[in-house]
CSV table of C-alpha atoms (C1' of nucleotides) and ligand atoms in Angstrom, one decimal:
chain,number,residue,atom,x,y,z
A,724,MET,CA,-1.2,46.4,5.3
A,725,LEU,CA,2.5,46.0,4.6
A,726,LYS,CA,3.4,48.4,7.3
A,727,GLY,CA,6.2,46.2,8.5
A,728,VAL,CA,7.8,46.1,5.2
A,729,ASP,CA,7.8,49.8,4.9
A,730,GLU,CA,9.1,50.3,8.4
A,731,ILE,CA,12.3,48.4,7.6
A,732,ALA,CA,12.9,50.3,4.4
A,733,PRO,CA,12.7,47.7,1.7
A,734,ARG,CA,15.4,47.9,-0.9
A,735,CYS,CA,14.4,49.0,-4.3
A,736,ASP,CA,17.4,48.1,-6.3
A,737,PHE,CA,16.2,44.7,-7.5
A,738,THR,CA,19.3,43.1,-6.2
A,739,PRO,CA,18.3,40.6,-3.7
A,740,LEU,CA,20.5,39.9,-0.8
A,741,ASN,CA,21.2,36.5,-2.1
A,742,GLY,CA,24.8,37.5,-2.8
A,743,MET,CA,25.5,37.0,0.9
A,744,SER,CA,27.2,33.8,1.7
A,745,TRP,CA,24.6,31.9,3.6
A,746,ASP,CA,22.6,28.8,3.1
A,747,ILE,CA,19.3,28.0,4.7
A,748,ASN,CA,20.9,25.0,6.3
A,749,ASP,CA,23.7,27.0,7.9
A,750,LEU,CA,23.9,26.8,11.7
A,751,MET,CA,24.4,30.5,11.8
A,752,LEU,CA,22.7,32.9,9.5
A,753,PRO,CA,23.5,36.6,9.0
A,754,GLN,CA,22.6,38.5,12.0
A,755,ASP,CA,23.2,42.1,11.0
A,756,VAL,CA,20.7,42.4,8.2
A,757,LYS,CA,20.3,46.1,7.8
A,758,GLN,CA,18.2,46.1,4.7
A,759,ALA,CA,15.6,43.5,4.1
A,760,ASP,CA,14.6,42.4,0.6
A,761,SER,CA,11.2,43.5,-0.6
A,762,PHE,CA,8.8,40.5,-0.8
A,763,GLN,CA,9.0,38.5,-3.9
A,764,GLU,CA,5.8,36.7,-4.9
A,765,TRP,CA,7.1,34.9,-7.9
A,766,THR,CA,10.5,33.6,-7.0
A,767,ASP,CA,12.1,31.4,-9.5
A,768,SER,CA,15.5,29.8,-9.9
A,769,TYR,CA,17.9,29.4,-7.1
A,770,GLU,CA,17.3,32.5,-5.1
A,771,LYS,CA,17.8,33.7,-1.6
A,772,TYR,CA,16.1,36.6,0.1
A,773,ILE,CA,16.1,38.0,3.6
A,774,TYR,CA,12.8,39.5,4.6
A,775,SER,CA,12.0,41.5,7.6
A,776,SER,CA,10.1,39.5,10.3
A,777,ASN,CA,7.5,42.3,10.0
A,778,ASP,CA,6.8,41.4,6.4
A,779,LYS,CA,3.3,40.1,6.5
A,780,HIS,CA,3.7,38.1,3.3
A,781,ALA,CA,6.9,36.5,4.5
A,782,GLN,CA,5.3,35.7,7.8
A,783,ARG,CA,2.7,33.7,5.9
A,784,HIS,CA,5.3,32.1,3.7
A,785,LEU,CA,3.4,33.3,0.7
A,786,SER,CA,4.2,32.5,-2.8
A,787,GLY,CA,2.5,33.1,-6.1
A,788,TRP,CA,3.2,29.5,-6.9
A,789,ALA,CA,1.0,26.9,-5.3
A,790,MET,CA,3.4,25.6,-2.7
A,791,ARG,CA,2.5,22.9,-0.2
A,792,ASN,CA,4.1,22.1,3.0
A,793,THR,CA,6.6,19.3,2.8
A,794,ASN,CA,7.8,17.5,5.8
A,795,ASN,CA,11.5,17.8,6.0
A,796,HIS,CA,11.6,16.7,9.6
A,797,ASN,CA,13.2,19.9,10.5
A,798,ALA,CA,11.0,22.2,12.7
A,799,ARG,CA,13.4,25.1,12.2
A,800,ILE,CA,13.2,25.1,8.4
A,801,LEU,CA,9.9,25.1,6.7
A,802,LYS,CA,10.0,23.4,3.4
A,803,LYS,CA,7.4,23.8,0.7
A,804,SER,CA,7.3,22.2,-2.7
A,805,CYS,CA,5.5,23.4,-5.8
A,806,LEU,CA,2.3,21.7,-6.8
A,807,GLY,CA,2.4,23.0,-10.4
A,808,VAL,CA,-0.6,24.2,-12.1
A,809,VAL,CA,-4.0,22.7,-13.1
A,810,VAL,CA,-4.7,23.0,-16.8
A,811,CYS,CA,-7.4,21.7,-19.1
A,812,SER,CA,-6.3,18.5,-20.7
A,813,LYS,CA,-7.7,19.7,-24.0
A,814,ASP,CA,-6.1,23.1,-23.6
A,815,CYS,CA,-9.4,24.5,-24.6
A,816,THR,CA,-10.2,28.1,-25.4
A,817,THR,CA,-13.3,29.7,-24.2
A,818,MET,CA,-15.5,31.9,-26.3
A,819,ASP,CA,-13.8,34.8,-24.7
A,820,GLY,CA,-10.5,33.3,-25.7
A,821,SER,CA,-9.6,32.3,-22.3
A,822,LYS,CA,-7.4,29.4,-21.2
A,823,ILE,CA,-7.5,27.4,-18.1
A,824,HIS,CA,-4.8,27.9,-15.6
A,825,LEU,CA,-6.1,26.9,-12.2
A,826,ARG,CA,-4.3,27.3,-9.0
A,827,PRO,CA,-4.0,23.8,-7.5
A,828,ALA,CA,-5.7,23.5,-4.2
A,829,ILE,CA,-3.1,23.1,-1.5
A,830,CYS,CA,-5.1,20.6,0.5
A,831,ASP,CA,-4.9,17.1,-1.0
A,832,LYS,CA,-8.6,16.5,-0.6
A,833,ALA,CA,-9.5,19.9,-1.9
A,834,ARG,CA,-7.2,19.3,-4.9
A,835,GLN,CA,-8.8,16.0,-5.7
A,836,LYS,CA,-12.2,17.7,-5.4
A,837,GLN,CA,-11.0,20.5,-7.7
A,838,GLN,CA,-9.9,18.1,-10.3
A,839,LYS,CA,-13.1,16.2,-10.2
A,840,LYS,CA,-14.9,19.3,-11.3
A,841,GLY,CA,-13.4,19.1,-14.7
A,842,CYS,CA,-12.6,21.9,-17.0
A,843,PRO,CA,-14.9,24.8,-16.3
A,844,ASN,CA,-15.0,25.6,-19.9
A,845,CYS,CA,-15.2,22.3,-21.9
A,846,HIS,CA,-15.9,19.6,-19.3
A,847,ALA,CA,-12.7,17.9,-20.2
A,848,PRO,CA,-10.7,16.4,-17.5
A,849,LEU,CA,-8.3,18.7,-15.7
A,850,THR,CA,-4.7,17.8,-15.5
A,851,LEU,CA,-2.3,18.7,-12.8
A,852,LEU,CA,0.8,19.9,-14.5
A,853,CYS,CA,3.4,18.8,-12.1
A,854,CYS,CA,6.4,20.9,-11.2
A,855,ARG,CA,9.6,19.2,-12.0
A,856,GLY,CA,11.9,22.1,-11.9
A,857,HIS,CA,14.3,20.9,-9.4
A,858,GLY,CA,16.2,17.9,-10.7
A,859,GLY,CA,13.0,16.3,-11.7
A,860,TYR,CA,11.4,17.1,-8.4
A,861,PRO,CA,9.1,20.0,-7.6
A,862,VAL,CA,10.7,23.3,-7.0
A,863,THR,CA,11.2,23.8,-3.2
A,864,ASN,CA,11.1,26.9,-1.1
A,865,PHE,CA,12.6,27.0,2.3
A,866,TRP,CA,11.6,29.4,5.1
A,867,ARG,CA,13.5,30.0,8.3
A,868,HIS,CA,12.9,32.5,11.0
A,869,GLU,CA,16.0,33.9,12.7
A,870,GLY,CA,15.9,36.9,14.9
A,871,SER,CA,14.3,39.8,13.2
A,872,SER,CA,14.7,38.2,9.7
A,873,ILE,CA,12.9,35.6,7.7
A,874,PHE,CA,15.3,33.8,5.4
A,875,PHE,CA,14.0,32.5,2.2
A,876,GLN,CA,15.7,30.2,-0.3
A,877,SER,CA,14.3,28.6,-3.4
A,878,LYS,CA,15.7,25.7,-5.3
A,879,GLY,CA,14.8,24.9,-8.9
A,880,LEU,CA,13.2,26.6,-11.9
A,881,HIS,CA,9.5,26.2,-12.4
A,882,ASP,CA,8.8,24.4,-15.6
A,883,HIS,CA,5.1,25.2,-15.9
A,884,PRO,CA,2.8,28.2,-16.3
A,885,LYS,CA,2.0,30.3,-13.3
A,886,PRO,CA,-1.2,29.7,-11.6
A,887,GLU,CA,-3.4,32.4,-10.2
A,888,SER,CA,-1.4,33.9,-7.4
A,889,LYS,CA,-2.4,33.4,-3.8
A,890,LEU,CA,-2.7,37.1,-3.3
A,891,GLU,CA,-5.0,37.6,-6.2
A,892,ALA,CA,-7.1,34.6,-5.2
A,893,GLU,CA,-7.6,36.0,-1.8
A,894,ALA,CA,-8.3,39.4,-3.1
A,895,ARG,CA,-10.8,38.0,-5.6
A,896,LYS,CA,-12.6,35.9,-2.9
A,897,SER,CA,-12.8,38.8,-0.5
A,898,VAL,CA,-14.2,41.0,-3.3
A,899,CYS,CA,-16.7,38.4,-4.3
A,900,ARG,CA,-17.8,38.2,-0.7
A,901,LYS,CA,-18.1,42.0,-0.5
A,902,ARG,CA,-20.0,42.0,-3.8
A,903,ALA,CA,-22.3,39.3,-2.6
A,904,SER,CA,-23.1,41.2,0.6
A,905,VAL,CA,-23.6,44.4,-1.4
A,906,SER,CA,-25.8,42.7,-4.0
A,907,LEU,CA,-28.0,41.3,-1.3
A,908,LYS,CA,-29.0,44.8,-0.5
A,909,SER,CA,-29.2,45.6,-4.2
A,910,PRO,CA,-31.4,43.1,-6.1
A,911,SER,CA,-30.3,44.6,-9.4
A,912,LEU,CA,-26.8,43.3,-8.8
A,913,LYS,CA,-27.8,39.9,-7.8
A,914,THR,CA,-27.7,38.1,-11.1
A,915,THR,CA,-24.2,36.8,-11.2
A,916,GLN,CA,-23.0,37.5,-7.7
A,917,GLU,CA,-22.0,34.0,-7.0
A,918,SER,CA,-19.9,33.6,-10.0
A,919,GLU,CA,-16.4,34.7,-10.5
A,920,PRO,CA,-16.4,34.7,-14.3
A,921,PHE,CA,-13.1,36.4,-14.8
A,922,ALA,CA,-11.1,35.2,-11.9
A,923,GLY,CA,-7.6,34.5,-12.8
A,924,ILE,CA,-8.4,35.2,-16.4
A,925,MET,CA,-5.3,35.8,-18.4
A,926,PRO,CA,-4.8,36.3,-22.1
A,927,SER,CA,-1.8,34.7,-23.6
A,928,GLN,CA,0.5,36.8,-25.7
A,929,GLU,CA,-0.9,35.3,-28.8
A,930,ALA,CA,-4.3,36.3,-27.6
A,931,PHE,CA,-3.5,39.9,-27.3
A,932,PRO,CA,-0.7,41.0,-29.5
A,933,PRO,CA,0.4,44.4,-28.4
A,934,ALA,CA,-0.9,46.1,-31.6
A,935,ILE,CA,-4.4,45.1,-30.9
A,936,SER,CA,-4.5,44.4,-27.3
A,937,SER,CA,-5.5,47.8,-26.1
A,938,HIS,CA,-8.6,47.8,-28.3
A,939,LEU,CA,-9.6,44.4,-27.3
A,940,GLY,CA,-8.9,45.2,-23.8
A,941,ASP,CA,-11.1,48.3,-23.7
A,942,ASN,CA,-13.9,46.5,-25.3
A,943,PHE,CA,-13.6,43.6,-23.0
A,944,GLN,CA,-13.5,45.8,-20.0
A,945,ASN,CA,-16.5,47.6,-21.1
A,946,GLU,CA,-18.3,44.3,-21.2
A,947,ILE,CA,-17.0,43.5,-17.8
A,948,ALA,CA,-18.1,46.9,-16.5
A,949,ASP,CA,-21.5,46.2,-18.0
A,950,SER,CA,-21.7,42.8,-16.4
A,951,LEU,CA,-23.3,42.6,-13.0
A,952,CYS,CA,-20.8,40.7,-11.1
A,953,ILE,CA,-17.6,42.5,-10.8
A,954,PRO,CA,-15.4,41.1,-8.1
A,955,TYR,CA,-13.1,43.9,-7.0
A,956,PRO,CA,-10.0,43.0,-5.2
A,957,SER,CA,-10.1,45.4,-2.4
A,958,GLY,CA,-7.3,43.5,-0.8
A,959,PHE,CA,-5.1,43.6,-3.8
A,960,ASN,CA,-3.2,46.8,-4.3
A,961,PHE,CA,-2.4,46.6,-7.9
A,962,GLY,CA,1.2,46.9,-7.2
A,963,LYS,CA,0.7,50.0,-5.3
A,964,THR,CA,2.1,50.6,-2.0
A,965,PRO,CA,-0.6,50.2,0.6
A,966,SER,CA,-0.8,53.9,1.2
A,967,MET,CA,-1.7,54.4,-2.5
A,968,VAL,CA,-4.6,52.0,-2.5
A,969,ASP,CA,-7.9,53.6,-2.6
A,970,SER,CA,-10.3,51.5,-0.7
A,971,SER,CA,-13.3,52.7,-2.7
A,972,ALA,CA,-14.2,50.3,-5.5
A,973,ASP,CA,-14.7,52.7,-8.4
A,974,MET,CA,-15.1,51.5,-11.9
A,975,ASP,CA,-11.7,52.7,-12.9
A,976,ASP,CA,-10.0,50.4,-10.5
A,977,ILE,CA,-12.3,47.6,-11.4
A,978,GLY,CA,-11.3,48.0,-15.0
A,979,ARG,CA,-7.8,48.1,-13.9
A,980,TYR,CA,-8.3,44.9,-12.0
A,981,TYR,CA,-9.7,43.1,-14.9
A,982,GLY,CA,-7.0,44.5,-17.1
A,983,ARG,CA,-4.8,42.8,-14.6
A,984,CYS,CA,-6.7,39.6,-14.8
A,985,LEU,CA,-6.8,39.6,-18.6
A,986,GLN,CA,-3.1,40.1,-18.8
A,987,TYR,CA,-2.3,37.8,-16.0
A,988,ALA,CA,-1.2,35.0,-18.2
A,989,ALA,CA,0.6,37.1,-20.6
A,990,GLY,CA,3.8,36.3,-18.8
A,991,ASN,CA,2.6,32.8,-18.1
A,992,TYR,CA,4.6,30.3,-19.8
A,993,GLY,CA,1.7,29.5,-22.0
A,994,CYS,CA,0.4,26.0,-21.9
A,995,GLY,CA,3.8,24.6,-22.4
A,996,ASN,CA,5.1,21.2,-21.5
A,997,PHE,CA,2.8,19.6,-24.0
A,998,THR,CA,4.4,16.9,-26.0
A,999,GLY,CA,4.9,18.1,-29.5
A,1000,SER,CA,4.2,21.7,-28.9
A,1001,LEU,CA,7.4,22.8,-27.4
A,1002,LYS,CA,7.6,25.5,-29.9
A,1003,ALA,CA,4.4,27.1,-28.9
A,1004,CYS,CA,5.4,26.6,-25.4
A,1005,ASP,CA,8.7,28.3,-25.8
A,1006,SER,CA,7.1,31.0,-27.7
A,1007,ASN,CA,4.9,31.8,-24.8
A,1008,TYR,CA,7.7,31.6,-22.4
A,1009,GLU,CA,9.6,34.0,-24.5
A,1010,TYR,CA,6.8,36.5,-24.9
A,1011,GLY,CA,6.2,36.5,-21.2
A,1012,ASP,CA,9.7,36.9,-20.3
A,1013,ASN,CA,10.4,39.5,-22.9
A,1014,TRP,CA,7.7,41.6,-21.4
A,1015,SER,CA,9.1,41.0,-18.1
A,1016,ARG,CA,12.3,42.2,-19.4
A,1017,ILE,CA,10.8,45.3,-20.8
A,1018,ILE,CA,9.1,45.9,-17.6
A,1019,SER,CA,12.1,45.4,-15.5
A,1020,SER,CA,14.0,47.8,-17.6
A,1021,LEU,CA,11.4,50.4,-17.2
A,1022,ASN,CA,10.6,50.0,-13.6
A,1023,VAL,CA,13.0,50.8,-10.9
A,1024,CYS,CA,11.3,50.4,-7.6
A,1025,PRO,CA,8.7,48.0,-6.6
A,1026,SER,CA,6.8,50.6,-4.8
A,1027,LYS,CA,6.4,52.5,-8.0
A,1028,PRO,CA,3.8,50.8,-10.2
A,1029,VAL,CA,5.0,52.3,-13.4
A,1030,LEU,CA,3.7,49.5,-15.6
A,1031,GLY,CA,1.9,46.3,-15.2
A,1032,TYR,CA,-1.8,46.7,-14.8
A,1033,ALA,CA,-2.7,49.2,-17.4
A,1034,HIS,CA,-6.3,50.2,-17.9
A,1035,ASP,CA,-6.6,48.3,-21.1
A,1036,SER,CA,-6.5,44.7,-20.6
A,1037,GLY,CA,-4.3,44.0,-23.5
A,1038,ASN,CA,-1.3,45.4,-22.0
A,1039,TYR,CA,1.3,42.8,-21.7
A,1040,PRO,CA,3.4,43.6,-18.8
A,1041,TYR,CA,1.5,41.1,-16.7
A,1042,GLU,CA,4.7,40.1,-15.0
A,1043,ALA,CA,4.9,43.4,-13.5
A,1044,ALA,CA,1.4,43.3,-12.1
A,1045,ALA,CA,1.4,39.7,-11.2
A,1046,SER,CA,2.8,40.5,-7.8
A,1047,GLN,CA,2.5,43.4,-5.6
A,1048,ASN,CA,6.2,43.7,-5.8
A,1049,PHE,CA,6.7,42.7,-9.3
A,1050,LEU,CA,10.3,42.3,-8.9
A,1051,ASP,CA,11.0,39.0,-10.3
A,1052,THR,CA,14.5,38.0,-10.1
A,1053,PRO,CA,16.9,39.1,-12.7
A,1054,LEU,CA,16.9,35.6,-14.1
A,1055,GLN,CA,13.2,35.5,-14.4
A,1056,ASN,CA,12.9,39.0,-15.9
A,1057,SER,CA,15.8,38.9,-18.1
A,1058,TYR,CA,15.8,35.5,-19.8
A,1059,THR,CA,13.4,33.5,-21.9
A,1060,MET,CA,12.3,30.2,-20.5
A,1061,SER,CA,14.5,28.4,-23.0
A,1062,GLU,CA,17.3,30.5,-21.9
A,1063,LYS,CA,16.5,29.7,-18.3
A,1064,ARG,CA,16.4,26.0,-19.1
A,1065,ALA,CA,19.7,26.3,-20.9
A,1066,ALA,CA,21.2,28.3,-18.1
A,1067,LEU,CA,20.0,26.1,-15.4
A,1068,PRO,CA,22.8,23.6,-15.3
A,1069,GLY,CA,25.4,26.3,-15.2
A,1070,LEU,CA,23.3,28.3,-12.7
A,1071,LYS,CA,22.9,25.3,-10.6
A,1072,GLN,CA,26.5,24.5,-10.8
A,1073,ASP,CA,27.3,28.0,-9.8
A,1074,PHE,CA,24.9,27.7,-7.0
A,1075,GLU,CA,26.4,24.5,-5.9
A,1076,GLN,CA,29.9,25.7,-6.1
A,1077,LYS,CA,29.0,28.7,-4.0
A,1078,TRP,CA,27.0,27.0,-1.4
A,1079,GLY,CA,27.6,23.3,-1.9
A,1080,GLU,CA,25.1,20.9,-3.2
A,1081,ASP,CA,22.2,20.3,-1.0
A,1082,SER,CA,22.4,16.8,0.2
A,1083,CYS,CA,18.8,16.3,-0.9
A,1084,GLU,CA,19.8,16.7,-4.5
A,1085,LYS,CA,19.4,13.1,-5.3
A,1086,LYS,CA,18.8,12.8,-9.0
A,1087,GLN,CA,15.8,10.6,-8.9
A,1088,PRO,CA,13.4,10.4,-11.8
A,1089,TRP,CA,10.3,12.2,-11.2
A,1090,ASN,CA,7.5,10.0,-10.2
A,1091,CYS,CA,4.1,11.5,-10.5
A,1092,LYS,CA,2.3,8.7,-8.8
A,1093,ASN,CA,-0.7,10.3,-7.5
A,1094,SER,CA,0.4,13.8,-8.4
A,1095,CYS,CA,-0.7,13.8,-12.0
A,1096,ILE,CA,-4.4,13.1,-11.9
A,1097,THR,CA,-6.9,13.4,-14.6
A,1098,THR,CA,-10.5,13.0,-13.8
A,1099,ALA,CA,-13.7,12.4,-15.6
A,1100,GLY,CA,-15.4,15.4,-17.1
A,1101,TYR,CA,-18.0,17.2,-15.0
A,1102,PRO,CA,-20.8,19.5,-15.8
A,1103,LEU,CA,-19.9,22.9,-16.9
A,1104,CYS,CA,-18.9,25.1,-14.0
A,1105,GLN,CA,-18.4,28.5,-15.3
A,1106,GLU,CA,-18.1,30.0,-11.9
A,1107,ASP,CA,-14.9,28.2,-11.5
A,1108,PRO,CA,-12.2,30.7,-11.0
A,1109,CYS,CA,-8.9,31.1,-12.8
A,1110,PHE,CA,-9.6,30.5,-16.4
A,1111,GLU,CA,-7.3,32.4,-18.6
A,1112,MET,CA,-8.3,34.6,-21.5
A,1113,ASN,CA,-6.8,33.8,-24.8
A,1114,ASN,CA,-8.6,34.9,-27.9
A,1115,PHE,CA,-6.6,33.5,-30.6
A,1116,SER,CA,-4.3,31.0,-29.2
A,1117,GLN,CA,-3.6,27.8,-31.0
A,1118,PRO,CA,-4.9,24.6,-29.6
A,1119,PHE,CA,-2.2,22.5,-28.0
A,1120,PRO,CA,-1.9,18.7,-28.4
A,1121,LEU,CA,-3.7,17.0,-25.6
A,1122,VAL,CA,-1.1,14.6,-24.5
A,1123,MET,CA,1.2,15.5,-21.8
A,1124,LYS,CA,3.9,13.2,-20.7
A,1125,THR,CA,7.4,13.3,-19.4
A,1126,ASN,CA,10.4,11.3,-20.1
A,1127,ASP,CA,12.1,9.3,-17.5
A,1128,GLN,CA,14.0,12.3,-16.3
A,1129,GLY,CA,10.9,14.2,-15.8
A,1130,PHE,CA,11.6,16.7,-18.6
A,1131,TYR,CA,9.7,17.2,-21.7
B,122,DT,C1',-14.3,23.9,3.9
B,123,DA,C1',-9.7,25.0,2.8
B,124,DG,C1',-5.1,26.5,4.1
B,125,DT,C1',-1.3,25.8,7.0
B,126,DG,C1',2.1,23.7,10.0
B,127,DC,C1',3.7,19.7,12.4
B,128,DG,C1',5.0,15.1,12.8
B,129,DG,C1',5.0,9.8,12.1
B,130,DG,C1',6.3,6.6,8.9
B,131,DG,C1',7.5,3.9,4.7
B,132,DG,C1',10.4,3.7,0.4
B,133,DC,C1',14.5,4.8,-1.9
B,134,DA,C1',19.4,5.6,-2.9
C,68,DT,C1',21.5,9.2,6.5
C,69,DG,C1',18.9,12.3,4.0
C,70,DC,C1',15.4,13.0,0.9
C,71,DC,C1',11.1,11.8,-1.2
C,72,DC,C1',6.1,11.1,-0.5
C,73,DC,C1',1.7,9.9,2.0
C,74,DC,C1',-1.1,10.4,5.7
C,75,DG,C1',-3.3,12.2,9.8
C,76,DC,C1',-3.9,15.7,13.2
C,77,DA,C1',-4.7,20.3,15.1
C,78,DC,C1',-5.4,25.0,14.5
C,79,DT,C1',-7.2,28.9,12.0
C,80,DA,C1',-10.1,31.7,9.1
D,646,ZN,ZN1,-11.2,22.8,-21.2
D,647,ZN,ZN1,6.6,24.8,-9.9
DNA sequence: TAGTGCGGGGGCA
DNA sequence: TGCCCCCGCACTA
């Protein structure tokens, strides 16, 4: 699957090649790239990576974040901007304790359609939590193919929870298709084949405190195992290197997958950005990043899935499992969200000092215009993917708004 | 049907 | 001039 990546000996030292003095806009980019970076699914902050042109993920310009193409009128440099995350306007909690963190559809029409559906749990309107992590504008990713390398550069810090990752969404869909085809042959498995009840499910830290998470997780996984529709992400390798992935869908792996799903949002930044609930938001940020920190301190190489998708769903190190290479940047792994926010000016300043301020960095107030859409409630749609588990989380205030600078 | 990439074009500073 | 966004189109899965 990721043969190309392995072929070029991805580095495992967590230190991206962003120390090199290059900018995505440079006329000449480094030619003699001996070691490519391992693919980073969840890039955040001002980062630069050099991937091998054989890296399948890099070839597809993948990101865990929902990034849409943005026309920068430059055919050589592909620019993508973050769409944010779709949340329930009421920040509801399902019976299972889940919360809603949907991955925004990339296609405009599909996104509008997605929001018309309403919250899959409570019928409340869905709200697109816009990304304003780059001077009030969405975080932007830049991709540039040069020779045998793919240069990546991101600008901005995401100020919203993580949506379901692209890789997971694909894995889930492929599994559901497989399951559907299998269940057609086996009527006993037909009951819930169309549904994806646990897609993108992610417990918040509050939902599964470490002390009790394992127990809850086991129980929950038993329930899942007893359920009839068990999408198994055959395409998702649970953080393993491709060679380690067993293609057979045994229950052990299924449980692991759901453990993954359940903990998915553990590192999510909660349902932050709600007016008046910054504390809760920050708390979530902190939990997630602390776990990331723990993980990053325990894991050394991305190809060694030491932690991250433990069998019991309550395990927190979601950050580790959120991506196949769970090597979030040092910044992301080592700082709380508030710390990141606090560090941003300096970081950006540092970045700008090093590489010069991008001329696009006009400090315009964020204008959501059509971006932040709420829609009327729609009938319950439990098969909607991506609702996040959260057993005990506190309800958040409903109102979300930004100030003129686009910050909460 | 949705994702992706490309490009035209208008608005803004 | 450069960046933002919207929109449409073509291609792909
Ligand atoms: Zn809801
Ligand atoms: Zn974002």
